[in-house]
């Protein structure tokens, strides 16, 4: 609970750039709304769990769709001219630290594809930092819980009101794009909202240790489900999910018609793609005498770092001289065949050069994660023609082509199972070269940022055109006998 002095409260609408009427619509002064939220005192939201989807009340088993989810017919693509888009978030979408840079690279790719992209972000940053700091330290110090501000219902409603006001500056925009379902829930607009997601809140809570319900305040977990429910029920909101794993779950849990759900894996986070001629030259220089494995991830445990070390050890028992390179984290007390490089920033020329060298000179990319919504590093491995060995969790299979240029094993697979595949491919150089080139081919076809933003533009065009022809968006009943 955070108290705001009366004097500051009376001046707050002006400081946030909101009209008094607009602000009062969200937070009535002196009178609690139906959720018990006051202007002066931002109290915890009260949520009736009976109104939430089953997955919100009691997270269950993950369900994988059994059939593809098709988007709107491309016959209705906008015939001419670039799109006029607004990329929206409460945070700064053009900050490469936000969402691991994914939003930044998508915005750049959309512009490169010829679209006009306006950016709305950094909404009342000082106030947001103050509120987040107060709540974060309160929960962390007193309850030892993680605080996820973007799923705080009261704060989300407040900052969405600011976002709604900012949207009025772009009346001619064709559509709004965002990477946040939560900040779409209370966004007031009749324009199409396209949300780019790799997982639903339920999947995040169920699979990511940091977000487990036992690690967060109960009201944050519950409001996360509530925000998804509000957002996904909007008839003008469309989802572009990175995998069938994510798309199917959204359809089943929130009764979304498949026509409003599209599947498109995120592209790689590169300013410029590694040149094919350079990649092929590096591939020819991989001699097959020493095997270099590359692991890239900030969370050593969740990304399967301990298993990666075991896999490298197994390869050594096969008589293969192995070095495992670890980037993104700095685990301690590892065997001598493991080389730790720590966190490398793409904003540093020196670090970027080292990353390029590691990707170019490695033989395989190895990341057997325990939880992974997509893993953009798999795209980047394909860019450098690196065969991949990973665990088949979450949406990884939407990127890594199992049996073509990668190996996906079920969770719980032993290190030896990975090592057998890696050793066989490493020793068969002609097959290794063919496999590596297929990875690069797949990258150019569908895994680069250029490919992603090209397909995303088509999807947005179809949605915009359909909104101009409302009959195309008419909801039809869903056959619930079909299990997605």
Short mmCIF file of C-alpha atoms in Angstrom, two decimals:
data_model
loop_
_atom_site.label_atom_id
_atom_site.label_comp_id
_atom_site.label_asym_id
_atom_site.label_seq_id
_atom_site.Cartn_x
_atom_site.Cartn_y
_atom_site.Cartn_z
CA UNK A 1 0.00 0.00 0.00
CA UNK A 2 1.37 3.40 -0.99
CA UNK A 3 0.10 6.72 0.39
CA UNK A 4 0.21 9.88 -1.72
CA UNK A 5 -0.24 13.26 0.04
CA UNK A 6 -3.42 15.20 -0.74
CA UNK A 7 -1.53 18.13 -2.25
CA UNK A 8 0.35 15.87 -4.64
CA UNK A 9 -2.79 13.92 -5.44
CA UNK A 10 -4.71 17.01 -6.52
CA UNK A 11 -1.90 17.98 -8.89
CA UNK A 12 -1.38 14.44 -10.22
CA UNK A 13 -3.73 14.55 -13.28
CA UNK A 14 -1.96 17.64 -14.64
CA UNK A 15 1.48 16.16 -14.06
CA UNK A 16 0.48 12.98 -15.87
CA UNK A 17 -0.91 14.89 -18.85
CA UNK A 18 -4.49 13.76 -18.21
CA UNK A 19 -7.67 15.76 -18.05
CA UNK A 20 -9.42 15.80 -14.67
CA UNK A 21 -12.38 13.93 -16.15
CA UNK A 22 -10.18 11.27 -17.73
CA UNK A 23 -8.25 10.75 -14.52
CA UNK A 24 -11.37 10.59 -12.36
CA UNK A 25 -12.82 7.98 -14.69
CA UNK A 26 -10.01 5.67 -13.67
CA UNK A 27 -9.48 6.73 -10.05
CA UNK A 28 -12.27 8.68 -8.30
CA UNK A 29 -10.84 10.96 -5.64
CA UNK A 30 -11.95 10.17 -2.12
CA UNK A 31 -14.28 7.37 -3.16
CA UNK A 32 -13.09 3.80 -3.63
CA UNK A 33 -14.09 2.15 -6.86
CA UNK A 34 -15.55 -1.37 -7.03
CA UNK A 35 -12.10 -2.82 -6.45
CA UNK A 36 -11.42 -0.77 -3.32
CA UNK A 37 -8.83 1.44 -5.05
CA UNK A 38 -8.53 5.07 -3.96
CA UNK A 39 -6.52 7.87 -5.50
CA UNK A 40 -4.73 8.73 -2.27
CA UNK A 41 -4.15 5.13 -1.36
CA UNK A 42 -3.37 2.59 -4.07
CA UNK A 43 -4.65 -0.50 -2.27
CA UNK A 44 -4.40 -4.05 -3.54
CA UNK A 45 -7.03 -5.04 -6.09
CA UNK A 46 -9.74 -7.42 -4.99
CA UNK A 47 -10.37 -10.02 -7.66
CA UNK A 48 -13.23 -12.47 -7.79
CA UNK A 49 -11.41 -15.65 -8.80
CA UNK A 50 -14.66 -17.25 -9.91
CA UNK A 51 -14.62 -14.88 -12.88
CA UNK A 52 -11.20 -16.06 -14.01
CA UNK A 53 -10.48 -18.87 -16.49
CA UNK A 54 -9.85 -22.28 -15.00
CA UNK A 55 -6.13 -21.95 -15.61
CA UNK A 56 -6.05 -18.84 -13.41
CA UNK A 57 -7.73 -20.53 -10.46
CA UNK A 58 -5.71 -23.69 -10.60
CA UNK A 59 -2.89 -23.90 -13.15
CA UNK A 60 -3.09 -27.22 -14.91
CA UNK A 61 -1.12 -29.21 -17.43
CA UNK A 62 0.23 -27.44 -20.46
CA UNK A 63 -1.68 -28.21 -23.64
CA UNK A 64 -0.11 -28.28 -27.06
CA UNK A 65 -2.36 -27.40 -30.01
CA UNK A 66 -3.07 -30.31 -32.31
CA UNK A 67 -3.86 -28.20 -35.33
CA UNK A 68 -2.54 -24.97 -36.78
CA UNK A 69 -4.21 -21.65 -36.03
CA UNK A 70 -4.76 -19.67 -39.21
CA UNK A 71 -4.92 -15.92 -39.45
CA UNK A 72 -7.15 -13.82 -41.69
CA UNK A 73 -7.18 -14.51 -45.40
CA UNK A 74 -4.34 -12.76 -47.25
CA UNK A 75 -6.79 -11.99 -50.06
CA UNK A 76 -7.77 -8.95 -48.04
CA UNK A 77 -4.29 -7.49 -47.69
CA UNK A 78 -4.08 -3.74 -47.97
CA UNK A 79 -3.48 -3.04 -51.63
CA UNK A 80 -1.05 -0.13 -51.48
CA UNK A 81 0.98 2.13 -49.26
CA UNK A 82 2.88 1.60 -46.02
CA UNK A 83 1.17 1.04 -42.68
CA UNK A 84 0.89 3.84 -40.15
CA UNK A 85 1.55 2.09 -36.83
CA UNK A 86 1.87 2.95 -33.16
CA UNK A 87 4.19 0.75 -31.08
CA UNK A 88 2.97 1.08 -27.51
CA UNK A 89 4.21 0.15 -24.06
CA UNK A 90 4.41 1.71 -20.61
CA UNK A 91 8.15 1.05 -20.74
CA UNK A 92 10.39 2.38 -23.51
CA UNK A 93 10.09 0.00 -26.50
CA UNK A 94 13.21 1.55 -28.09
CA UNK A 95 15.38 0.78 -25.07
CA UNK A 96 17.46 -2.29 -25.93
CA UNK A 97 17.41 -3.31 -22.28
CA UNK A 98 13.63 -3.71 -22.45
CA UNK A 99 12.48 -7.23 -23.33
CA UNK A 100 16.06 -8.18 -24.26
CA UNK A 101 15.88 -5.72 -27.17
CA UNK A 102 13.16 -7.61 -29.04
CA UNK A 103 10.81 -4.62 -29.27
CA UNK A 104 13.68 -2.39 -30.41
CA UNK A 105 14.59 -4.71 -33.28
CA UNK A 106 10.96 -5.24 -34.31
CA UNK A 107 10.41 -1.48 -34.54
CA UNK A 108 13.55 -1.15 -36.66
CA UNK A 109 12.49 -4.02 -38.89
CA UNK A 110 9.00 -2.60 -39.41
CA UNK A 111 10.48 0.74 -40.42
CA UNK A 112 12.96 -0.94 -42.73
CA UNK A 113 10.00 -2.72 -44.35
CA UNK A 114 8.62 0.71 -45.28
CA UNK A 115 6.08 1.24 -42.49
CA UNK A 116 5.68 4.41 -40.44
CA UNK A 117 6.09 3.56 -36.75
CA UNK A 118 5.33 6.01 -33.95
CA UNK A 119 6.47 5.00 -30.47
CA UNK A 120 4.57 5.57 -27.23
CA UNK A 121 6.52 4.66 -24.13
CA UNK A 122 8.21 5.88 -20.95
CA UNK A 123 4.87 6.89 -19.45
CA UNK A 124 5.39 9.11 -16.36
CA UNK A 125 8.80 7.48 -15.73
CA UNK A 126 9.55 9.23 -12.43
CA UNK A 127 6.23 8.29 -10.87
CA UNK A 128 6.55 4.76 -12.23
CA UNK A 129 10.03 4.35 -10.74
CA UNK A 130 8.79 5.67 -7.39
CA UNK A 131 5.82 3.32 -7.26
CA UNK A 132 7.78 0.28 -8.42
CA UNK A 133 10.58 0.95 -5.94
CA UNK A 134 8.13 1.33 -3.06
CA UNK A 135 6.23 -1.88 -3.83
CA UNK A 136 9.32 -3.86 -4.80
CA UNK A 137 11.20 -3.14 -1.60
CA UNK A 138 8.10 -3.66 0.50
CA UNK A 139 7.44 -7.15 -0.88
CA UNK A 140 11.10 -8.12 -1.15
CA UNK A 141 12.10 -7.05 2.34
CA UNK A 142 9.01 -7.99 4.29
CA UNK A 143 7.75 -11.07 2.45
CA UNK A 144 10.73 -12.25 0.37
CA UNK A 145 8.53 -12.16 -2.74
CA UNK A 146 9.23 -10.94 -6.26
CA UNK A 147 7.12 -8.00 -7.41
CA UNK A 148 6.01 -7.86 -11.05
CA UNK A 149 4.79 -4.28 -11.61
CA UNK A 150 3.30 -4.86 -15.05
CA UNK A 151 0.74 -7.21 -13.50
CA UNK A 152 -0.35 -4.85 -10.71
CA UNK A 153 -3.96 -4.13 -11.61
CA UNK A 154 -4.22 -0.67 -10.04
CA UNK A 155 -0.96 0.62 -11.52
CA UNK A 156 -1.71 -0.91 -14.90
CA UNK A 157 -5.04 0.87 -15.03
CA UNK A 158 -3.41 4.16 -14.09
CA UNK A 159 -0.67 4.02 -16.71
CA UNK A 160 -3.05 2.71 -19.37
CA UNK A 161 -5.09 5.88 -18.89
CA UNK A 162 -1.96 7.86 -19.74
CA UNK A 163 -1.36 5.65 -22.77
CA UNK A 164 -4.92 6.20 -23.97
CA UNK A 165 -4.34 9.93 -23.81
CA UNK A 166 -1.09 9.64 -25.79
CA UNK A 167 -2.83 7.60 -28.49
CA UNK A 168 -5.02 10.59 -29.31
CA UNK A 169 -1.97 12.18 -30.97
CA UNK A 170 -2.18 9.59 -33.76
CA UNK A 171 -5.78 9.58 -35.03
CA UNK A 172 -4.77 8.32 -38.49
CA UNK A 173 -2.84 5.28 -37.22
CA UNK A 174 -3.90 1.99 -38.80
CA UNK A 175 -3.19 -0.16 -35.75
CA UNK A 176 -1.45 -0.36 -32.37
CA UNK A 177 1.28 -2.94 -31.78
CA UNK A 178 2.45 -3.92 -28.31
CA UNK A 179 4.28 -6.72 -26.53
CA UNK A 180 2.08 -6.46 -23.44
CA UNK A 181 -1.34 -8.01 -23.01
CA UNK A 182 -1.54 -6.41 -19.56
CA UNK A 183 -1.18 -2.86 -20.87
CA UNK A 184 -3.72 -3.57 -23.60
CA UNK A 185 -6.45 -4.49 -21.11
CA UNK A 186 -7.45 -0.93 -20.21
CA UNK A 187 -6.25 0.78 -23.38
CA UNK A 188 -9.25 2.62 -24.84
CA UNK A 189 -9.25 2.54 -28.62
CA UNK A 190 -11.40 1.19 -31.43
CA UNK A 191 -8.36 0.62 -33.61
CA UNK A 192 -6.93 -2.89 -34.00
CA UNK A 193 -4.54 -3.84 -31.20
CA UNK A 194 -1.94 -6.45 -32.17
CA UNK A 195 -0.23 -8.08 -29.19
CA UNK A 196 3.03 -9.92 -29.84
CA UNK A 197 3.46 -12.66 -27.24
CA UNK A 198 5.49 -15.80 -26.63
CA UNK A 199 3.31 -17.11 -23.77
CA UNK A 200 0.16 -16.46 -21.77
CA UNK A 201 0.43 -15.39 -18.14
CA UNK A 202 -0.67 -18.88 -17.09
CA UNK A 203 2.19 -20.48 -19.00
CA UNK A 204 4.69 -18.04 -17.50
CA UNK A 205 3.49 -18.73 -13.96
CA UNK A 206 3.51 -22.49 -14.51
CA UNK A 207 6.89 -22.84 -16.22
CA UNK A 208 9.21 -20.03 -15.11
CA UNK A 209 10.57 -20.48 -11.56
CA UNK A 210 10.94 -16.73 -11.00
CA UNK A 211 7.23 -16.21 -11.75
CA UNK A 212 5.87 -19.21 -9.85
CA UNK A 213 2.78 -18.38 -7.81
CA UNK A 214 4.66 -19.14 -4.60
CA UNK A 215 7.29 -16.52 -5.48
CA UNK A 216 4.88 -13.60 -6.09
CA UNK A 217 2.20 -11.80 -4.07
CA UNK A 218 -1.13 -13.55 -4.55
CA UNK A 219 -2.85 -10.43 -5.84
CA UNK A 220 -0.18 -10.00 -8.56
CA UNK A 221 -0.68 -13.57 -9.78
CA UNK A 222 -4.47 -13.20 -9.78
CA UNK A 223 -4.43 -9.78 -11.45
CA UNK A 224 -2.13 -11.17 -14.13
CA UNK A 225 -4.82 -13.64 -15.14
CA UNK A 226 -7.47 -10.95 -14.88
CA UNK A 227 -5.55 -8.60 -17.19
CA UNK A 228 -5.12 -11.36 -19.79
CA UNK A 229 -8.83 -12.09 -19.58
CA UNK A 230 -9.83 -8.45 -20.07
CA UNK A 231 -7.38 -7.95 -22.93
CA UNK A 232 -8.16 -11.17 -24.80
CA UNK A 233 -11.91 -10.53 -24.63
CA UNK A 234 -11.57 -7.32 -26.65
CA UNK A 235 -12.99 -7.85 -30.14
CA UNK A 236 -10.42 -5.49 -31.66
CA UNK A 237 -7.44 -7.30 -30.09
CA UNK A 238 -5.45 -9.83 -32.11
CA UNK A 239 -2.66 -12.08 -30.91
CA UNK A 240 0.52 -12.88 -32.81
CA UNK A 241 1.95 -15.76 -30.79
CA UNK A 242 5.38 -17.24 -31.38
CA UNK A 243 4.27 -20.89 -31.26
CA UNK A 244 1.33 -23.26 -31.34
CA UNK A 245 2.18 -24.02 -27.70
CA UNK A 246 1.27 -20.44 -26.79
CA UNK A 247 -1.51 -19.91 -29.33
CA UNK A 248 -3.40 -23.05 -28.42
CA UNK A 249 -3.31 -22.20 -24.75
CA UNK A 250 -4.69 -18.71 -25.38
CA UNK A 251 -7.56 -20.13 -27.46
CA UNK A 252 -8.50 -22.80 -24.93
CA UNK A 253 -8.16 -20.72 -21.75
CA UNK A 254 -9.78 -17.54 -23.02
CA UNK A 255 -12.19 -18.79 -25.69
CA UNK A 256 -10.55 -16.64 -28.37
CA UNK A 257 -11.67 -17.36 -31.90
CA UNK A 258 -8.77 -18.77 -33.97
CA UNK A 259 -9.31 -16.02 -36.56
CA UNK A 260 -7.87 -13.57 -34.03
CA UNK A 261 -4.78 -15.66 -33.33
CA UNK A 262 -1.72 -15.87 -35.59
CA UNK A 263 1.51 -17.83 -35.20
CA UNK A 264 4.85 -16.25 -36.03
CA UNK A 265 8.13 -16.90 -34.16
CA UNK A 266 10.15 -13.80 -33.28
CA UNK A 267 13.12 -13.02 -35.49
CA UNK A 268 16.74 -12.65 -34.44
CA UNK A 269 17.94 -9.55 -32.60
CA UNK A 270 20.55 -8.32 -35.09
CA UNK A 271 21.01 -4.84 -36.52
CA UNK A 272 22.48 -6.51 -39.60
CA UNK A 273 22.40 -10.20 -40.44
CA UNK A 274 25.75 -11.99 -40.48
CA UNK A 275 26.73 -12.02 -44.17
CA UNK A 276 26.20 -15.43 -45.74
CA UNK A 277 29.64 -15.45 -47.38
CA UNK A 278 31.26 -14.84 -43.98
CA UNK A 279 29.19 -17.58 -42.38
CA UNK A 280 30.11 -20.08 -45.11
CA UNK A 281 33.77 -19.15 -44.81
CA UNK A 282 33.65 -19.72 -41.05
CA UNK A 283 31.87 -23.03 -41.62
CA UNK A 284 34.65 -24.22 -43.92
CA UNK A 285 37.18 -23.31 -41.22
CA UNK A 286 35.56 -25.62 -38.66
CA UNK A 287 38.13 -28.36 -38.95
CA UNK A 288 36.44 -31.12 -36.99
CA UNK A 289 39.52 -31.63 -34.83
CA UNK A 290 38.24 -29.86 -31.71
CA UNK A 291 34.57 -29.48 -30.81
CA UNK A 292 33.37 -26.12 -29.52
CA UNK A 293 29.95 -25.92 -27.87
CA UNK A 294 28.27 -22.54 -27.29
CA UNK A 295 25.78 -21.82 -24.48
CA UNK A 296 24.17 -18.35 -24.28
CA UNK A 297 21.82 -17.46 -21.44
CA UNK A 298 21.57 -15.24 -18.38
CA UNK A 299 19.87 -17.83 -16.17
CA UNK A 300 22.33 -20.71 -15.90
CA UNK A 301 19.96 -23.11 -14.11
CA UNK A 302 16.79 -22.48 -16.11
CA UNK A 303 18.65 -22.49 -19.42
CA UNK A 304 20.03 -25.96 -18.65
CA UNK A 305 23.60 -24.92 -17.89
CA UNK A 306 24.35 -27.81 -15.50
CA UNK A 307 23.10 -30.31 -18.10
CA UNK A 308 25.19 -28.59 -20.80
CA UNK A 309 28.30 -29.14 -18.68
CA UNK A 310 27.37 -32.81 -18.28
CA UNK A 311 26.86 -33.16 -22.04
CA UNK A 312 30.29 -31.70 -22.72
CA UNK A 313 31.74 -34.12 -20.19
CA UNK A 314 30.04 -37.06 -21.94
CA UNK A 315 31.55 -36.00 -25.27
CA UNK A 316 34.98 -36.13 -23.68
CA UNK A 317 34.38 -39.76 -22.70
CA UNK A 318 33.84 -40.43 -26.42
CA UNK A 319 37.37 -39.22 -27.10
CA UNK A 320 36.32 -35.81 -28.46
CA UNK A 321 38.32 -32.75 -27.39
CA UNK A 322 35.56 -30.39 -26.20
CA UNK A 323 35.36 -26.81 -25.01
CA UNK A 324 32.07 -25.43 -23.70
CA UNK A 325 31.80 -21.63 -23.97
CA UNK A 326 29.31 -19.99 -21.60
CA UNK A 327 28.01 -16.48 -22.35
CA UNK A 328 25.50 -14.40 -20.42
CA UNK A 329 26.22 -15.55 -16.89
CA UNK A 330 29.19 -16.39 -14.65
CA UNK A 331 28.67 -19.71 -12.86
CA UNK A 332 31.42 -20.85 -10.50
CA UNK A 333 33.37 -24.06 -9.86
CA UNK A 334 33.18 -25.54 -13.34
CA UNK A 335 35.49 -28.10 -15.01
CA UNK A 336 38.58 -26.93 -16.89
CA UNK A 337 36.96 -27.65 -20.29
CA UNK A 338 34.38 -24.90 -19.62
CA UNK A 339 35.26 -21.31 -20.49
CA UNK A 340 33.08 -18.59 -18.96
CA UNK A 341 32.83 -15.27 -20.81
CA UNK A 342 30.19 -13.60 -18.63
CA UNK A 343 27.59 -11.12 -19.80
CA UNK A 344 28.40 -9.62 -23.21
CA UNK A 345 26.65 -6.50 -24.47
CA UNK A 346 25.80 -5.96 -28.13
CA UNK A 347 26.30 -2.24 -27.50
CA UNK A 348 30.00 -2.81 -26.89
CA UNK A 349 32.15 -3.10 -30.01
CA UNK A 350 34.56 -5.38 -28.18
CA UNK A 351 31.81 -7.62 -26.82
CA UNK A 352 30.01 -7.74 -30.15
CA UNK A 353 33.22 -8.83 -31.85
CA UNK A 354 33.72 -11.58 -29.30
CA UNK A 355 30.14 -12.78 -29.75
CA UNK A 356 30.62 -12.88 -33.51
CA UNK A 357 33.81 -14.92 -33.05
CA UNK A 358 32.18 -17.38 -30.65
CA UNK A 359 29.19 -17.96 -32.94
CA UNK A 360 31.42 -18.24 -36.02
CA UNK A 361 33.97 -20.63 -34.54
CA UNK A 362 31.66 -22.90 -32.52
CA UNK A 363 30.48 -26.22 -33.89
CA UNK A 364 27.15 -26.50 -32.05
CA UNK A 365 24.75 -24.37 -30.07
CA UNK A 366 23.67 -26.11 -26.87
CA UNK A 367 20.88 -24.93 -24.54
CA UNK A 368 18.76 -27.66 -22.92
CA UNK A 369 16.42 -25.31 -21.03
CA UNK A 370 13.94 -26.45 -18.41
CA UNK A 371 11.56 -23.65 -19.46
CA UNK A 372 11.62 -21.58 -22.65
CA UNK A 373 8.84 -19.68 -24.40
CA UNK A 374 10.90 -19.37 -27.60
CA UNK A 375 14.59 -18.60 -27.22
CA UNK A 376 15.71 -16.00 -29.77
CA UNK A 377 19.28 -17.24 -29.34
CA UNK A 378 18.24 -20.28 -31.40
CA UNK A 379 17.49 -17.93 -34.30
CA UNK A 380 20.90 -16.34 -33.88
CA UNK A 381 22.58 -19.74 -33.84
CA UNK A 382 20.87 -20.58 -37.14
CA UNK A 383 22.16 -17.30 -38.59
CA UNK A 384 25.70 -18.60 -38.03
CA UNK A 385 24.89 -22.06 -39.40
CA UNK A 386 25.13 -23.75 -36.02
CA UNK A 387 23.28 -27.03 -35.52
CA UNK A 388 21.32 -26.87 -32.26
CA UNK A 389 20.78 -29.35 -29.43
CA UNK A 390 18.00 -28.31 -27.05
CA UNK A 391 15.15 -29.59 -24.92
CA UNK A 392 11.66 -29.74 -26.38
CA UNK A 393 9.95 -27.37 -23.96
CA UNK A 394 7.56 -24.47 -24.46
CA UNK A 395 7.75 -22.97 -27.92
CA UNK A 396 11.29 -24.06 -28.84
CA UNK A 397 10.03 -26.38 -31.58
CA UNK A 398 8.58 -23.38 -33.43
CA UNK A 399 12.16 -22.31 -34.14
CA UNK A 400 14.42 -25.36 -34.01
CA UNK A 401 13.64 -27.80 -36.79
CA UNK A 402 14.02 -31.15 -35.07
CA UNK A 403 15.73 -33.72 -37.26
CA UNK A 404 16.56 -31.15 -39.91
CA UNK A 405 19.20 -28.89 -38.38
CA UNK A 406 18.63 -29.58 -34.72
CA UNK A 407 17.95 -32.11 -32.01
CA UNK A 408 15.07 -31.66 -29.56
CA UNK A 409 14.84 -34.09 -26.68
CA UNK A 410 12.07 -34.28 -24.08
CA UNK A 411 12.60 -32.78 -20.62
CA UNK A 412 14.47 -35.22 -18.43
CA UNK A 413 16.61 -36.62 -21.26
CA UNK A 414 20.06 -37.63 -20.06
CA UNK A 415 23.32 -36.00 -21.09
CA UNK A 416 24.41 -39.14 -22.94
CA UNK A 417 21.42 -38.93 -25.32
CA UNK A 418 22.54 -35.47 -26.42
CA UNK A 419 26.19 -36.50 -26.59
CA UNK A 420 25.51 -39.46 -28.88
CA UNK A 421 23.81 -37.21 -31.46
CA UNK A 422 26.45 -34.49 -31.21
CA UNK A 423 29.34 -36.95 -31.54
CA UNK A 424 27.83 -38.73 -34.55
CA UNK A 425 27.17 -35.48 -36.41
CA UNK A 426 30.54 -33.97 -35.47
CA UNK A 427 32.43 -36.97 -36.86
CA UNK A 428 30.47 -37.11 -40.12
CA UNK A 429 31.79 -33.90 -41.70
CA UNK A 430 29.79 -34.00 -44.97
CA UNK A 431 26.55 -34.50 -43.03
CA UNK A 432 27.58 -31.84 -40.54
CA UNK A 433 28.14 -29.29 -43.33
CA UNK A 434 24.75 -30.09 -44.89
CA UNK A 435 23.03 -29.76 -41.52
CA UNK A 436 24.73 -26.45 -40.77
CA UNK A 437 23.76 -24.99 -44.14
CA UNK A 438 20.14 -26.03 -43.61
CA UNK A 439 20.18 -24.00 -40.40
CA UNK A 440 21.32 -20.93 -42.31
CA UNK A 441 18.76 -21.55 -45.07
CA UNK A 442 15.97 -21.73 -42.48
CA UNK A 443 17.24 -18.54 -40.90
CA UNK A 444 17.03 -16.64 -44.17
CA UNK A 445 13.59 -18.07 -44.94
CA UNK A 446 11.79 -17.46 -41.64
CA UNK A 447 14.00 -16.76 -38.60
CA UNK A 448 15.64 -13.41 -39.37
CA UNK A 449 14.21 -10.12 -38.19
CA UNK A 450 13.67 -9.20 -41.85
CA UNK A 451 11.56 -12.32 -42.39
CA UNK A 452 9.66 -11.72 -39.17
CA UNK A 453 8.75 -8.11 -39.85
CA UNK A 454 7.84 -8.94 -43.46
CA UNK A 455 5.33 -11.56 -42.29
CA UNK A 456 4.17 -9.39 -39.39
CA UNK A 457 3.42 -6.59 -41.86
CA UNK A 458 1.26 -8.97 -43.89
CA UNK A 459 -0.62 -10.05 -40.76
CA UNK A 460 -1.24 -6.46 -39.67
CA UNK A 461 -2.36 -5.53 -43.19
CA UNK A 462 -4.89 -8.37 -43.15
CA UNK A 463 -6.19 -7.29 -39.74
CA UNK A 464 -6.50 -3.64 -40.75
CA UNK A 465 -8.31 -4.58 -43.94
CA UNK A 466 -10.63 -6.90 -42.03
CA UNK A 467 -11.51 -4.13 -39.58
CA UNK A 468 -12.57 -2.06 -42.56
CA UNK A 469 -14.85 -4.97 -43.49
CA UNK A 470 -16.43 -5.90 -40.13
CA UNK A 471 -18.20 -8.96 -41.51
CA UNK A 472 -14.83 -10.68 -41.71
CA UNK A 473 -14.39 -10.37 -37.95
CA UNK A 474 -17.80 -11.71 -36.98
CA UNK A 475 -17.24 -14.30 -34.24
CA UNK A 476 -18.41 -17.75 -35.07
CA UNK A 477 -19.03 -20.46 -32.52
CA UNK A 478 -16.00 -22.59 -31.80
CA UNK A 479 -16.23 -26.35 -31.96
CA UNK A 480 -15.15 -27.20 -28.42
CA UNK A 481 -14.74 -30.85 -29.35
CA UNK A 482 -11.54 -29.79 -31.10
CA UNK A 483 -8.67 -29.89 -28.62
CA UNK A 484 -6.08 -27.24 -29.52
#
